[in-house]
Short mmCIF file of C-alpha atoms and ligand atoms in Angstrom, two decimals:
data_model
loop_
_atom_site.label_atom_id
_atom_site.label_comp_id
_atom_site.label_asym_id
_atom_site.label_seq_id
_atom_site.Cartn_x
_atom_site.Cartn_y
_atom_site.Cartn_z
CA MET M 296 1.56 196.88 89.78
CA ASN M 297 4.43 198.56 91.56
CA SER M 298 4.09 202.25 92.17
CA TRP M 299 7.28 202.61 94.23
CA PRO M 300 9.83 204.73 92.42
CA VAL M 301 12.88 202.71 91.40
CA LYS M 302 16.25 204.33 91.96
CA PRO M 303 19.74 203.33 90.97
CA TRP M 304 21.71 201.91 93.89
CA VAL M 305 24.50 204.27 92.91
CA VAL M 306 25.15 206.73 90.08
CA LEU M 307 28.77 207.25 89.00
CA VAL M 308 29.84 210.58 87.51
CA GLY M 309 33.26 211.87 86.48
CA PRO M 310 35.38 212.74 83.48
CA PRO M 311 36.46 210.38 80.73
CA GLY M 312 39.27 208.19 82.07
CA ALA M 313 38.00 208.21 85.67
CA GLY M 314 37.04 204.55 85.34
CA LYS M 315 33.26 204.86 85.63
CA THR M 316 32.62 201.80 83.45
CA THR M 317 35.35 199.56 84.86
CA VAL M 318 34.63 200.48 88.48
CA GLY M 319 30.89 200.29 87.85
CA GLN M 320 31.18 196.78 86.42
CA HIS M 321 33.22 195.65 89.44
CA LEU M 322 30.70 197.17 91.81
CA ALA M 323 27.80 195.55 90.01
CA ALA M 324 29.45 192.12 89.92
CA SER M 325 30.50 192.22 93.56
CA SER M 326 27.11 193.39 94.82
CA GLY M 327 24.96 191.18 92.57
CA ARG M 328 23.45 194.19 90.81
CA SER M 329 23.24 195.07 87.15
CA PHE M 330 25.34 197.67 85.42
CA ARG M 331 24.07 200.28 82.98
CA ASP M 332 25.88 202.99 81.08
CA THR M 333 24.01 205.92 79.55
CA ASP M 334 26.40 206.14 76.57
CA THR M 335 25.28 202.63 75.62
CA ASP M 336 21.62 203.65 76.02
CA VAL M 337 22.18 206.65 73.73
CA GLU M 338 23.92 204.47 71.13
CA ARG M 339 21.07 201.97 71.20
CA ALA M 340 18.43 204.70 70.85
CA ALA M 341 20.29 206.40 67.99
CA GLY M 342 21.41 203.20 66.27
CA MET M 343 24.95 204.56 65.95
CA SER M 344 28.07 205.15 68.02
CA VAL M 345 28.59 208.27 70.15
CA ALA M 346 31.40 209.31 67.81
CA ASP M 347 29.10 209.02 64.78
CA ILE M 348 26.33 211.02 66.51
CA PHE M 349 28.83 213.86 67.09
CA VAL M 350 30.01 213.77 63.49
CA GLU M 351 26.61 213.40 61.82
CA HIS M 352 24.35 215.42 64.13
CA GLY M 353 26.61 217.53 66.36
CA GLU M 354 27.17 217.77 70.09
CA ALA M 355 23.85 219.54 70.87
CA HIS M 356 21.92 216.60 69.42
CA PHE M 357 24.03 214.15 71.43
CA ARG M 358 23.37 216.15 74.63
CA ALA M 359 19.60 216.07 74.02
CA LEU M 360 19.70 212.28 73.54
CA GLU M 361 21.91 211.98 76.61
CA GLN M 362 19.56 214.05 78.78
CA ALA M 363 16.64 211.81 77.82
CA ALA M 364 18.68 208.63 78.36
CA VAL M 365 19.83 209.77 81.82
CA ALA M 366 16.29 210.73 82.89
CA ALA M 367 14.96 207.33 81.74
CA ALA M 368 17.75 205.37 83.43
CA LEU M 369 17.38 207.28 86.71
CA ASP M 370 13.75 206.34 86.59
CA ASP M 371 13.97 202.65 85.86
CA HIS M 372 17.40 201.24 86.70
CA ASP M 373 17.98 199.91 90.19
CA GLY M 374 21.62 198.84 89.92
CA VAL M 375 24.84 200.69 89.17
CA LEU M 376 24.48 203.52 86.66
CA ALA M 377 27.42 205.23 84.95
CA LEU M 378 26.72 208.57 83.26
CA GLY M 379 28.69 209.88 80.28
CA GLY M 380 31.32 212.37 81.40
CA GLY M 381 29.45 215.43 80.11
CA ALA M 382 25.98 214.55 81.40
CA VAL M 383 26.34 216.90 84.38
CA LEU M 384 26.63 219.90 82.04
CA ASP M 385 22.86 219.81 81.70
CA PRO M 386 21.12 221.78 84.50
CA ALA M 387 17.99 219.59 84.27
CA THR M 388 20.15 216.49 84.77
CA ARG M 389 21.89 218.08 87.76
CA ASP M 390 18.48 218.82 89.18
CA LEU M 391 17.34 215.20 88.75
CA LEU M 392 20.52 213.96 90.43
CA ARG M 393 19.74 215.84 93.64
CA THR M 394 17.55 213.00 94.88
CA HIS M 395 20.02 210.22 93.98
CA THR M 396 23.07 208.61 95.51
CA VAL M 397 25.86 209.98 93.36
CA VAL M 398 29.60 209.26 93.59
CA PHE M 399 32.15 211.41 91.78
CA LEU M 400 35.14 209.43 90.51
CA ASP M 401 37.91 211.99 90.13
CA VAL M 402 41.25 211.53 88.37
CA ASP M 403 44.23 213.71 87.58
CA VAL M 404 44.83 214.86 84.02
CA ALA M 405 47.96 212.79 83.41
CA GLU M 406 46.32 209.56 84.49
CA ALA M 407 43.05 210.26 82.66
CA ALA M 408 45.04 210.94 79.47
CA ALA M 409 46.99 207.70 79.91
CA ARG M 410 43.78 205.73 80.47
CA VAL M 411 41.92 207.11 77.46
CA GLY M 412 45.06 206.77 75.33
CA LEU M 413 44.53 207.21 71.64
CA ASN M 414 41.05 205.76 71.74
CA GLN M 415 39.13 207.50 68.94
CA SER M 416 35.70 206.84 70.45
CA ARG M 417 35.65 210.10 72.46
CA PRO M 418 35.07 212.94 70.02
CA LEU M 419 35.69 215.71 72.56
CA LEU M 420 39.23 214.47 73.17
CA LEU M 421 40.39 214.35 69.57
CA GLY M 422 43.51 216.35 68.78
CA ASN M 423 45.21 216.89 72.12
CA PRO M 424 43.55 214.62 74.69
CA ARG M 425 45.62 215.91 77.58
CA ALA M 426 44.79 219.58 76.95
CA GLN M 427 41.12 218.73 76.36
CA LEU M 428 40.95 216.74 79.58
CA ALA M 429 42.58 219.58 81.53
CA ARG M 430 39.95 221.97 80.16
CA LEU M 431 37.07 219.55 80.84
CA LEU M 432 38.21 218.95 84.38
CA ASP M 433 38.54 222.66 85.17
CA GLU M 434 35.09 223.33 83.80
CA ARG M 435 33.34 220.32 85.30
CA ARG M 436 34.89 219.55 88.68
CA PRO M 437 32.52 221.98 90.43
CA LEU M 438 29.56 220.35 88.67
CA TYR M 439 30.59 216.80 89.58
CA ALA M 440 31.17 217.91 93.17
CA GLU M 441 27.79 219.69 93.24
CA VAL M 442 25.82 216.54 92.43
CA ALA M 443 27.89 214.00 94.39
CA MET M 444 27.65 213.04 98.04
CA VAL M 445 31.22 211.74 97.98
CA THR M 446 34.33 212.18 95.82
CA ILE M 447 36.82 209.35 95.34
CA ASP M 448 40.20 210.00 93.74
CA THR M 449 41.00 207.14 91.39
CA SER M 450 44.49 208.33 90.40
CA GLY M 451 47.14 205.65 90.84
CA ARG M 452 44.55 203.12 91.99
CA ASP M 453 43.07 200.07 90.35
CA ALA M 454 39.37 199.56 89.73
CA GLU M 455 38.95 196.96 92.49
CA ALA M 456 40.37 199.27 95.15
CA VAL M 457 38.18 202.14 93.96
CA ALA M 458 35.11 199.88 93.90
CA ALA M 459 35.87 198.88 97.50
CA ASP M 460 36.00 202.58 98.46
CA VAL M 461 32.67 203.24 96.78
CA LEU M 462 31.15 200.30 98.62
CA ALA M 463 32.51 201.56 101.93
CA ALA M 464 31.02 204.99 101.25
CA LEU M 465 27.64 203.46 100.47
CA VAL M 466 27.54 200.99 103.31
CA PRO M 467 29.29 202.64 106.26
CA ALA M 468 30.84 200.17 108.71
C1 LIG P 697 31.79 212.81 76.95
C2 LIG P 697 32.15 211.62 77.54
C3 LIG P 697 31.88 210.30 76.94
C4 LIG P 697 30.69 210.40 75.97
C5 LIG P 697 30.87 211.50 74.99
C6 LIG P 697 31.04 212.86 75.66
C7 LIG P 697 32.11 214.07 77.64
O1 LIG P 697 31.60 209.35 77.96
O2 LIG P 697 29.49 210.58 76.68
O3 LIG P 697 32.02 211.20 74.22
O4 LIG P 697 31.55 215.13 77.29
O5 LIG P 697 32.95 214.03 78.57
P1 LIG P 697 32.74 208.78 78.97
O6 LIG P 697 32.82 209.72 80.12
O7 LIG P 697 32.21 207.45 79.36
O8 LIG P 697 34.02 208.70 78.18
#
């Protein structure tokens, strides 16, 4: 019986294309921790892809599933946790994040657009990914910054270098 609360070692937030998954996997591998991604948790719970949830049930339904998945993962994952890019839109989620170690992976619009490319798995970016990303970033940067203890700009940098920066921020020399 363990009554100590479990907390993720680090929670990564940021827009699509910031590299949360790639950087998170590097961080997990190099620190011997496990990696978890709340989009994957939502897909498992729903039995369908994020894109299909948006099409069949709408964004509000996806956000409700996401809020529950984030709350559960914050409660029982002790490794590296990557949140879907829009998770911080939810005030209850922002509230939960206040007691966690959160890193904001930032990226400029041009690089985020290049990284997400024409990948059809992100329903909010369909149509004009660059314009959608610019809008998302304007709207969300203050929210990412609000929940994070540190911001790391990933533009022009590879995942290993960013992971090293995250590690340095977590374990000061
Ligand atoms: C979203 C980002 C996606 C996914 C969903 C909505 C968003 O996750 O949760 O498509 O609102 O920015 P990634 O940030 O991993 O692409």
